[in-house]
Each structure stands twice: as C-alpha cells, then as structure tokens.
Amino acid sequence: MSRSGEARLLPTRIFIRRKDAEAHEQIGNPTEELSYESPVTCDKQPVVVFNSVSWDKAQTGGNWAGVYSFNLNTKELAVCISPETLRFQEPHGRMWIVELVLLSDDARKLYVNVGMEEVVSGGGVVDYYLARVDLTDQQLELVCPLKDIRF
C-alpha cells in the first residue's frame, strides 16, 4: 500500500529455467516502470512472447508499451509489436493490446485481447475484442467482440 492507502501495482517480471539448470534467469533487464505480462509459448518454436506495460511513477496506471519475443536458444530479446507498428485497417482512436491469449505453433499468429477507443462527441467509448495479429506485418484482424469484460 502507498502512503495514501491506495494499493500500488508492482511491475512483473518473467523468468525462465532450463530443465537441467538449478537457477532461474530473468528475461531482459526492464526499467523499474516496465512490466512484462501474459507470456505465451508454442510447441514448435523456442520462443516466449509477452506483453509489456509502462507504469506511471505512482504505479496507479499505465500504458501499453508493446509485445516482445524472447528466443530461448539465443536469448535474443526483440520487440514484435509496438504501438507505432500495430496496424488496423478501419478508422479508430487509441488501440492497445490488453493481454496475450495464444501463439500459433509456427509463432507467426498471435491471439490477443485488444482495446479500441472510438472517439465520440464529449469523449470516447472503449470496446474490447479477441483479435489475431500477424507477426510478420503486425496487421490486426478482429475475431469477435468481448462484452462485459471491464466494469
């Protein structure tokens, strides 16, 4: 709890451990404000893909920072999708990936829950969707709406 009595959200980290190793290793070296979340893997490729959120200094809210991939063999960490590279063909306001759901076996398609803001007079309306992102070109395709997931 913070001094004001509010619960503070702490950034999360992701660790890996090889079957023959005793110690866990942290993936990457994120800043204090960057949180790694909702990791997914696939059966055919040695990769972990995860979401990231950049928390504000008070750690009461944050912004989507992007999706990363980590190669388990080479230990290479790379940005797969950033807010600047995620593409959607229909007009929209802000768009962000809330969480990762599934990575295809070939590690080319990522299923995500996405928030999309529609700008309306006097503000904005946010709708949430299950979507598929092609990781080769960061193109987002809506699969279906998600109703009543935020209160």
Short mmCIF file of N, CA and C in Angstrom, two decimals:
data_model
loop_
_atom_site.label_atom_id
_atom_site.label_comp_id
_atom_site.label_asym_id
_atom_site.label_seq_id
_atom_site.Cartn_x
_atom_site.Cartn_y
_atom_site.Cartn_z
N MET A 1 0.84 -1.18 0.00
CA MET A 1 0.00 0.00 0.00
C MET A 1 0.89 1.24 0.00
N SER A 2 0.43 2.25 -0.70
CA SER A 2 1.16 3.50 -0.70
C SER A 2 0.79 4.30 0.55
N ARG A 3 1.45 5.42 0.74
CA ARG A 3 1.18 6.24 1.93
C ARG A 3 -0.26 6.72 1.97
N SER A 4 -0.85 6.92 0.79
CA SER A 4 -2.22 7.42 0.75
C SER A 4 -3.23 6.31 1.00
N GLY A 5 -2.77 5.08 1.16
CA GLY A 5 -3.67 3.97 1.44
C GLY A 5 -4.12 3.24 0.18
N GLU A 6 -3.71 3.73 -1.01
CA GLU A 6 -4.09 3.07 -2.26
C GLU A 6 -3.16 1.90 -2.52
N ALA A 7 -3.72 0.86 -3.10
CA ALA A 7 -2.89 -0.28 -3.50
C ALA A 7 -2.01 0.14 -4.66
N ARG A 8 -0.74 -0.19 -4.61
CA ARG A 8 0.18 0.14 -5.69
C ARG A 8 0.45 -1.12 -6.50
N LEU A 9 0.42 -0.98 -7.79
CA LEU A 9 0.68 -2.09 -8.68
C LEU A 9 2.18 -2.19 -8.91
N LEU A 10 2.72 -3.36 -8.71
CA LEU A 10 4.15 -3.56 -8.90
C LEU A 10 4.41 -4.18 -10.26
N PRO A 11 5.43 -3.71 -10.97
CA PRO A 11 5.76 -4.30 -12.27
C PRO A 11 6.13 -5.78 -12.11
N THR A 12 5.73 -6.58 -13.08
CA THR A 12 6.04 -8.01 -13.05
C THR A 12 7.19 -8.32 -13.98
N ARG A 13 7.85 -9.42 -13.69
CA ARG A 13 8.99 -9.90 -14.48
C ARG A 13 8.70 -11.32 -14.93
N ILE A 14 9.45 -11.78 -15.93
CA ILE A 14 9.32 -13.15 -16.40
C ILE A 14 10.67 -13.83 -16.26
N PHE A 15 10.66 -15.04 -15.71
CA PHE A 15 11.88 -15.81 -15.51
C PHE A 15 11.78 -17.13 -16.26
N ILE A 16 12.94 -17.65 -16.68
CA ILE A 16 12.99 -18.96 -17.32
C ILE A 16 14.00 -19.83 -16.58
N ARG A 17 13.84 -21.13 -16.74
CA ARG A 17 14.82 -22.07 -16.20
C ARG A 17 14.84 -23.28 -17.11
N ARG A 18 16.03 -23.62 -17.58
CA ARG A 18 16.18 -24.83 -18.39
C ARG A 18 16.00 -26.05 -17.48
N LYS A 19 15.58 -27.15 -18.09
CA LYS A 19 15.31 -28.37 -17.31
C LYS A 19 16.53 -28.84 -16.53
N ASP A 20 17.72 -28.64 -17.09
CA ASP A 20 18.94 -29.12 -16.44
C ASP A 20 19.59 -28.07 -15.55
N ALA A 21 19.01 -26.89 -15.44
CA ALA A 21 19.59 -25.81 -14.63
C ALA A 21 18.91 -25.75 -13.27
N GLU A 22 19.63 -25.23 -12.30
CA GLU A 22 19.05 -25.07 -10.97
C GLU A 22 18.47 -23.68 -10.76
N ALA A 23 19.06 -22.67 -11.39
CA ALA A 23 18.65 -21.29 -11.15
C ALA A 23 17.75 -20.77 -12.27
N HIS A 24 16.86 -19.87 -11.92
CA HIS A 24 16.03 -19.17 -12.89
C HIS A 24 16.79 -17.95 -13.39
N GLU A 25 16.52 -17.55 -14.63
CA GLU A 25 17.12 -16.35 -15.22
C GLU A 25 16.00 -15.39 -15.58
N GLN A 26 16.20 -14.12 -15.30
CA GLN A 26 15.21 -13.11 -15.67
C GLN A 26 15.35 -12.82 -17.16
N ILE A 27 14.22 -12.68 -17.84
CA ILE A 27 14.24 -12.28 -19.25
C ILE A 27 14.41 -10.77 -19.30
N GLY A 28 15.45 -10.34 -20.00
CA GLY A 28 15.69 -8.91 -20.17
C GLY A 28 16.07 -8.21 -18.89
N ASN A 29 16.22 -6.91 -19.01
CA ASN A 29 16.56 -6.06 -17.88
C ASN A 29 15.67 -4.81 -17.95
N PRO A 30 14.36 -4.98 -17.72
CA PRO A 30 13.44 -3.86 -17.89
C PRO A 30 13.65 -2.77 -16.84
N THR A 31 13.25 -1.56 -17.20
CA THR A 31 13.31 -0.46 -16.25
C THR A 31 12.32 -0.71 -15.12
N GLU A 32 12.41 0.08 -14.09
CA GLU A 32 11.55 -0.08 -12.92
C GLU A 32 10.07 0.10 -13.27
N GLU A 33 9.76 0.92 -14.28
CA GLU A 33 8.38 1.20 -14.65
C GLU A 33 7.79 0.19 -15.63
N LEU A 34 8.64 -0.64 -16.27
CA LEU A 34 8.16 -1.55 -17.31
C LEU A 34 7.81 -2.91 -16.72
N SER A 35 6.61 -3.37 -17.03
CA SER A 35 6.12 -4.65 -16.53
C SER A 35 5.99 -5.63 -17.69
N TYR A 36 6.46 -6.86 -17.51
CA TYR A 36 6.30 -7.92 -18.50
C TYR A 36 5.14 -8.80 -18.05
N GLU A 37 4.19 -9.06 -18.97
CA GLU A 37 2.95 -9.74 -18.58
C GLU A 37 2.48 -10.72 -19.63
N SER A 38 1.57 -11.59 -19.26
CA SER A 38 0.85 -12.57 -20.07
C SER A 38 1.72 -13.29 -21.11
N PRO A 39 2.73 -14.04 -20.65
CA PRO A 39 3.58 -14.77 -21.59
C PRO A 39 2.84 -15.94 -22.26
N VAL A 40 3.18 -16.19 -23.52
CA VAL A 40 2.67 -17.34 -24.26
C VAL A 40 3.83 -18.01 -24.98
N THR A 41 3.69 -19.30 -25.20
CA THR A 41 4.70 -20.07 -25.94
C THR A 41 3.99 -20.92 -26.98
N CYS A 42 4.77 -21.62 -27.78
CA CYS A 42 4.20 -22.54 -28.76
C CYS A 42 5.02 -23.83 -28.75
N ASP A 43 4.44 -24.88 -29.34
CA ASP A 43 5.09 -26.19 -29.31
C ASP A 43 6.28 -26.32 -30.26
N LYS A 44 6.26 -25.61 -31.38
CA LYS A 44 7.23 -25.86 -32.44
C LYS A 44 8.43 -24.91 -32.48
N GLN A 45 8.36 -23.79 -31.79
CA GLN A 45 9.43 -22.80 -31.83
C GLN A 45 9.94 -22.49 -30.41
N PRO A 46 11.25 -22.29 -30.24
CA PRO A 46 11.81 -21.99 -28.91
C PRO A 46 11.68 -20.51 -28.55
N VAL A 47 10.44 -20.06 -28.37
CA VAL A 47 10.21 -18.64 -28.16
C VAL A 47 9.16 -18.42 -27.08
N VAL A 48 9.35 -17.33 -26.33
CA VAL A 48 8.35 -16.83 -25.38
C VAL A 48 7.96 -15.44 -25.88
N VAL A 49 6.67 -15.20 -26.01
CA VAL A 49 6.17 -13.90 -26.44
C VAL A 49 5.36 -13.34 -25.28
N PHE A 50 5.55 -12.05 -24.98
CA PHE A 50 4.84 -11.48 -23.82
C PHE A 50 4.51 -10.01 -24.05
N ASN A 51 3.53 -9.54 -23.32
CA ASN A 51 3.07 -8.17 -23.39
C ASN A 51 3.87 -7.30 -22.42
N SER A 52 3.86 -5.99 -22.63
CA SER A 52 4.53 -5.10 -21.69
C SER A 52 3.69 -3.84 -21.48
N VAL A 53 3.74 -3.35 -20.24
CA VAL A 53 3.03 -2.15 -19.85
C VAL A 53 4.02 -1.23 -19.14
N SER A 54 3.98 0.04 -19.48
CA SER A 54 4.81 1.04 -18.82
C SER A 54 3.96 1.76 -17.78
N TRP A 55 4.28 1.55 -16.50
CA TRP A 55 3.50 2.13 -15.41
C TRP A 55 3.95 3.56 -15.13
N ASP A 56 3.01 4.40 -14.67
CA ASP A 56 3.38 5.75 -14.28
C ASP A 56 4.16 5.70 -12.96
N LYS A 57 4.77 6.80 -12.60
CA LYS A 57 5.63 6.84 -11.41
C LYS A 57 4.90 6.45 -10.13
N ALA A 58 3.62 6.79 -10.03
CA ALA A 58 2.85 6.45 -8.85
C ALA A 58 2.37 4.99 -8.90
N GLN A 59 2.56 4.34 -10.04
CA GLN A 59 2.17 2.95 -10.27
C GLN A 59 0.68 2.72 -10.02
N THR A 60 -0.13 3.69 -10.44
CA THR A 60 -1.57 3.56 -10.33
C THR A 60 -2.22 3.30 -11.69
N GLY A 61 -1.47 3.44 -12.76
CA GLY A 61 -1.98 3.22 -14.11
C GLY A 61 -0.82 3.14 -15.08
N GLY A 62 -1.10 2.67 -16.26
CA GLY A 62 -0.02 2.53 -17.23
C GLY A 62 -0.51 2.56 -18.65
N ASN A 63 0.44 2.47 -19.57
CA ASN A 63 0.16 2.46 -20.99
C ASN A 63 0.81 1.24 -21.62
N TRP A 64 0.14 0.70 -22.63
CA TRP A 64 0.69 -0.44 -23.34
C TRP A 64 2.00 -0.02 -24.01
N ALA A 65 3.05 -0.81 -23.80
CA ALA A 65 4.38 -0.47 -24.33
C ALA A 65 4.78 -1.33 -25.53
N GLY A 66 4.15 -2.49 -25.72
CA GLY A 66 4.48 -3.33 -26.85
C GLY A 66 4.50 -4.80 -26.49
N VAL A 67 4.75 -5.63 -27.52
CA VAL A 67 4.86 -7.07 -27.36
C VAL A 67 6.29 -7.46 -27.71
N TYR A 68 6.90 -8.29 -26.86
CA TYR A 68 8.28 -8.73 -27.04
C TYR A 68 8.33 -10.22 -27.32
N SER A 69 9.40 -10.63 -27.98
CA SER A 69 9.68 -12.06 -28.14
C SER A 69 11.06 -12.33 -27.56
N PHE A 70 11.20 -13.50 -26.97
CA PHE A 70 12.49 -13.92 -26.39
C PHE A 70 12.80 -15.30 -26.93
N ASN A 71 13.93 -15.42 -27.65
CA ASN A 71 14.36 -16.70 -28.19
C ASN A 71 15.07 -17.48 -27.09
N LEU A 72 14.55 -18.64 -26.76
CA LEU A 72 15.10 -19.43 -25.66
C LEU A 72 16.48 -20.01 -25.98
N ASN A 73 16.79 -20.19 -27.27
CA ASN A 73 18.10 -20.73 -27.65
C ASN A 73 19.18 -19.66 -27.68
N THR A 74 18.88 -18.53 -28.33
CA THR A 74 19.89 -17.47 -28.50
C THR A 74 19.82 -16.41 -27.40
N LYS A 75 18.72 -16.41 -26.63
CA LYS A 75 18.45 -15.41 -25.59
C LYS A 75 18.32 -14.00 -26.15
N GLU A 76 17.93 -13.91 -27.42
CA GLU A 76 17.70 -12.62 -28.07
C GLU A 76 16.31 -12.11 -27.68
N LEU A 77 16.25 -10.86 -27.23
CA LEU A 77 15.02 -10.19 -26.86
C LEU A 77 14.73 -9.15 -27.94
N ALA A 78 13.52 -9.19 -28.51
CA ALA A 78 13.18 -8.27 -29.60
C ALA A 78 11.75 -7.78 -29.45
N VAL A 79 11.50 -6.58 -29.93
CA VAL A 79 10.14 -6.04 -29.97
C VAL A 79 9.44 -6.63 -31.19
N CYS A 80 8.31 -7.30 -30.96
CA CYS A 80 7.50 -7.87 -32.07
C CYS A 80 6.50 -6.85 -32.60
N ILE A 81 5.83 -6.19 -31.65
CA ILE A 81 4.78 -5.23 -31.99
C ILE A 81 4.93 -4.03 -31.06
N SER A 82 4.91 -2.85 -31.62
CA SER A 82 4.93 -1.64 -30.80
C SER A 82 3.64 -0.86 -31.07
N PRO A 83 3.31 0.11 -30.23
CA PRO A 83 2.12 0.92 -30.52
C PRO A 83 2.21 1.59 -31.90
N GLU A 84 3.42 1.87 -32.35
CA GLU A 84 3.60 2.53 -33.65
C GLU A 84 3.48 1.57 -34.83
N THR A 85 3.74 0.28 -34.63
CA THR A 85 3.72 -0.67 -35.75
C THR A 85 2.46 -1.51 -35.84
N LEU A 86 1.64 -1.56 -34.78
CA LEU A 86 0.39 -2.33 -34.84
C LEU A 86 -0.54 -1.65 -35.84
N ARG A 87 -1.03 -2.42 -36.81
CA ARG A 87 -1.83 -1.86 -37.89
C ARG A 87 -3.24 -2.43 -37.87
N PHE A 88 -4.22 -1.55 -38.14
CA PHE A 88 -5.62 -1.96 -38.25
C PHE A 88 -6.23 -1.11 -39.35
N GLN A 89 -6.96 -1.72 -40.28
CA GLN A 89 -7.40 -1.02 -41.49
C GLN A 89 -8.60 -0.10 -41.29
N GLU A 90 -9.37 -0.30 -40.25
CA GLU A 90 -10.56 0.53 -40.05
C GLU A 90 -10.22 1.75 -39.19
N PRO A 91 -10.96 2.86 -39.38
CA PRO A 91 -10.72 4.05 -38.55
C PRO A 91 -10.95 3.75 -37.07
N HIS A 92 -10.09 4.30 -36.24
CA HIS A 92 -10.19 4.09 -34.79
C HIS A 92 -9.39 5.16 -34.06
N GLY A 93 -9.63 5.26 -32.76
CA GLY A 93 -8.83 6.15 -31.92
C GLY A 93 -7.65 5.35 -31.39
N ARG A 94 -7.45 5.41 -30.09
CA ARG A 94 -6.36 4.63 -29.49
C ARG A 94 -6.65 3.14 -29.60
N MET A 95 -5.58 2.35 -29.62
CA MET A 95 -5.68 0.90 -29.70
C MET A 95 -4.53 0.33 -28.89
N TRP A 96 -4.81 -0.70 -28.08
CA TRP A 96 -3.75 -1.30 -27.28
C TRP A 96 -4.05 -2.77 -27.02
N ILE A 97 -3.00 -3.54 -26.82
CA ILE A 97 -3.15 -4.95 -26.51
C ILE A 97 -3.23 -5.09 -25.00
N VAL A 98 -4.34 -5.66 -24.52
CA VAL A 98 -4.60 -5.82 -23.10
C VAL A 98 -3.85 -7.04 -22.56
N GLU A 99 -3.98 -8.17 -23.28
CA GLU A 99 -3.29 -9.39 -22.86
C GLU A 99 -3.13 -10.33 -24.04
N LEU A 100 -2.16 -11.22 -23.92
CA LEU A 100 -1.92 -12.24 -24.94
C LEU A 100 -2.70 -13.49 -24.56
N VAL A 101 -3.24 -14.18 -25.57
CA VAL A 101 -4.08 -15.35 -25.33
C VAL A 101 -3.40 -16.62 -25.84
N LEU A 102 -2.91 -16.61 -27.09
CA LEU A 102 -2.39 -17.82 -27.72
C LEU A 102 -1.41 -17.45 -28.82
N LEU A 103 -0.35 -18.24 -28.94
CA LEU A 103 0.61 -18.10 -30.02
C LEU A 103 0.50 -19.34 -30.90
N SER A 104 0.38 -19.16 -32.22
CA SER A 104 0.26 -20.30 -33.13
C SER A 104 1.54 -21.14 -33.08
N ASP A 105 1.43 -22.41 -33.49
CA ASP A 105 2.58 -23.32 -33.43
C ASP A 105 3.78 -22.84 -34.24
N ASP A 106 3.53 -22.11 -35.33
CA ASP A 106 4.65 -21.60 -36.13
C ASP A 106 5.14 -20.24 -35.64
N ALA A 107 4.54 -19.73 -34.57
CA ALA A 107 4.91 -18.44 -33.95
C ALA A 107 4.72 -17.25 -34.88
N ARG A 108 3.77 -17.36 -35.81
CA ARG A 108 3.51 -16.25 -36.74
C ARG A 108 2.21 -15.52 -36.45
N LYS A 109 1.29 -16.16 -35.75
CA LYS A 109 0.00 -15.55 -35.43
C LYS A 109 -0.15 -15.49 -33.91
N LEU A 110 -0.55 -14.33 -33.44
CA LEU A 110 -0.72 -14.11 -32.01
C LEU A 110 -2.17 -13.70 -31.76
N TYR A 111 -2.84 -14.43 -30.88
CA TYR A 111 -4.21 -14.09 -30.50
C TYR A 111 -4.14 -13.25 -29.23
N VAL A 112 -4.88 -12.14 -29.24
CA VAL A 112 -4.79 -11.17 -28.16
C VAL A 112 -6.18 -10.63 -27.81
N ASN A 113 -6.29 -10.06 -26.63
CA ASN A 113 -7.43 -9.23 -26.28
C ASN A 113 -6.97 -7.79 -26.50
N VAL A 114 -7.74 -7.05 -27.27
CA VAL A 114 -7.34 -5.70 -27.65
C VAL A 114 -8.43 -4.71 -27.25
N GLY A 115 -8.01 -3.53 -26.81
CA GLY A 115 -8.93 -2.43 -26.53
C GLY A 115 -8.86 -1.43 -27.66
N MET A 116 -10.02 -0.96 -28.10
CA MET A 116 -10.07 0.04 -29.17
C MET A 116 -11.00 1.16 -28.75
N GLU A 117 -10.48 2.37 -28.85
CA GLU A 117 -11.27 3.54 -28.47
C GLU A 117 -11.86 4.19 -29.70
N GLU A 118 -13.16 4.42 -29.63
CA GLU A 118 -13.85 5.16 -30.70
C GLU A 118 -14.10 6.56 -30.15
N VAL A 119 -13.68 7.56 -30.88
CA VAL A 119 -13.87 8.93 -30.46
C VAL A 119 -15.30 9.35 -30.78
N VAL A 120 -16.02 9.81 -29.75
CA VAL A 120 -17.39 10.31 -29.91
C VAL A 120 -17.46 11.69 -29.28
N SER A 121 -18.52 12.43 -29.60
CA SER A 121 -18.62 13.77 -29.05
C SER A 121 -18.65 13.71 -27.53
N GLY A 122 -17.84 14.50 -26.90
CA GLY A 122 -17.76 14.53 -25.44
C GLY A 122 -16.85 13.48 -24.84
N GLY A 123 -16.08 12.73 -25.64
CA GLY A 123 -15.17 11.73 -25.07
C GLY A 123 -14.91 10.57 -26.00
N GLY A 124 -14.85 9.39 -25.40
CA GLY A 124 -14.55 8.21 -26.18
C GLY A 124 -15.23 6.99 -25.59
N VAL A 125 -15.45 5.99 -26.42
CA VAL A 125 -16.03 4.73 -26.00
C VAL A 125 -15.01 3.64 -26.30
N VAL A 126 -14.73 2.79 -25.30
CA VAL A 126 -13.76 1.71 -25.48
C VAL A 126 -14.51 0.39 -25.62
N ASP A 127 -14.16 -0.35 -26.66
CA ASP A 127 -14.68 -1.70 -26.86
C ASP A 127 -13.50 -2.65 -26.85
N TYR A 128 -13.75 -3.89 -26.42
CA TYR A 128 -12.70 -4.91 -26.35
C TYR A 128 -13.04 -6.05 -27.30
N TYR A 129 -11.98 -6.65 -27.88
CA TYR A 129 -12.16 -7.70 -28.88
C TYR A 129 -11.10 -8.77 -28.69
N LEU A 130 -11.47 -9.99 -29.10
CA LEU A 130 -10.47 -11.02 -29.35
C LEU A 130 -10.00 -10.75 -30.76
N ALA A 131 -8.68 -10.72 -30.95
CA ALA A 131 -8.12 -10.39 -32.27
C ALA A 131 -6.93 -11.28 -32.57
N ARG A 132 -6.58 -11.32 -33.85
CA ARG A 132 -5.42 -12.07 -34.31
C ARG A 132 -4.46 -11.07 -34.93
N VAL A 133 -3.18 -11.18 -34.57
CA VAL A 133 -2.15 -10.31 -35.14
C VAL A 133 -1.18 -11.18 -35.92
N ASP A 134 -0.95 -10.83 -37.17
CA ASP A 134 0.07 -11.49 -37.98
C ASP A 134 1.41 -10.85 -37.60
N LEU A 135 2.29 -11.62 -36.99
CA LEU A 135 3.56 -11.05 -36.51
C LEU A 135 4.52 -10.69 -37.63
N THR A 136 4.27 -11.17 -38.86
CA THR A 136 5.16 -10.81 -39.97
C THR A 136 4.93 -9.37 -40.43
N ASP A 137 3.69 -8.86 -40.29
CA ASP A 137 3.42 -7.48 -40.72
C ASP A 137 2.66 -6.65 -39.69
N GLN A 138 2.44 -7.18 -38.49
CA GLN A 138 1.76 -6.51 -37.38
C GLN A 138 0.33 -6.08 -37.73
N GLN A 139 -0.29 -6.78 -38.69
CA GLN A 139 -1.67 -6.47 -39.09
C GLN A 139 -2.64 -7.14 -38.11
N LEU A 140 -3.56 -6.36 -37.55
CA LEU A 140 -4.55 -6.84 -36.59
C LEU A 140 -5.86 -7.14 -37.30
N GLU A 141 -6.46 -8.27 -36.96
CA GLU A 141 -7.76 -8.66 -37.51
C GLU A 141 -8.66 -9.03 -36.34
N LEU A 142 -9.82 -8.39 -36.25
CA LEU A 142 -10.76 -8.67 -35.17
C LEU A 142 -11.41 -10.02 -35.39
N VAL A 143 -11.51 -10.83 -34.32
CA VAL A 143 -12.15 -12.13 -34.39
C VAL A 143 -13.59 -12.03 -33.87
N CYS A 144 -13.76 -11.46 -32.68
CA CYS A 144 -15.11 -11.29 -32.13
C CYS A 144 -15.06 -10.26 -31.00
N PRO A 145 -16.20 -9.61 -30.73
CA PRO A 145 -16.25 -8.66 -29.61
C PRO A 145 -16.24 -9.40 -28.28
N LEU A 146 -15.69 -8.75 -27.27
CA LEU A 146 -15.71 -9.26 -25.90
C LEU A 146 -16.60 -8.32 -25.10
N LYS A 147 -17.74 -8.81 -24.70
CA LYS A 147 -18.71 -7.98 -23.98
C LYS A 147 -18.51 -8.12 -22.47
N ASP A 148 -18.72 -7.04 -21.76
CA ASP A 148 -18.74 -7.03 -20.30
C ASP A 148 -17.46 -7.55 -19.65
N ILE A 149 -16.29 -7.20 -20.22
CA ILE A 149 -15.05 -7.66 -19.58
C ILE A 149 -14.47 -6.59 -18.66
N ARG A 150 -14.94 -5.37 -18.72
CA ARG A 150 -14.47 -4.29 -17.85
C ARG A 150 -15.67 -3.70 -17.12
N PHE A 151 -15.47 -3.40 -15.86
CA PHE A 151 -16.56 -2.83 -15.06
C PHE A 151 -16.26 -1.42 -14.69
#
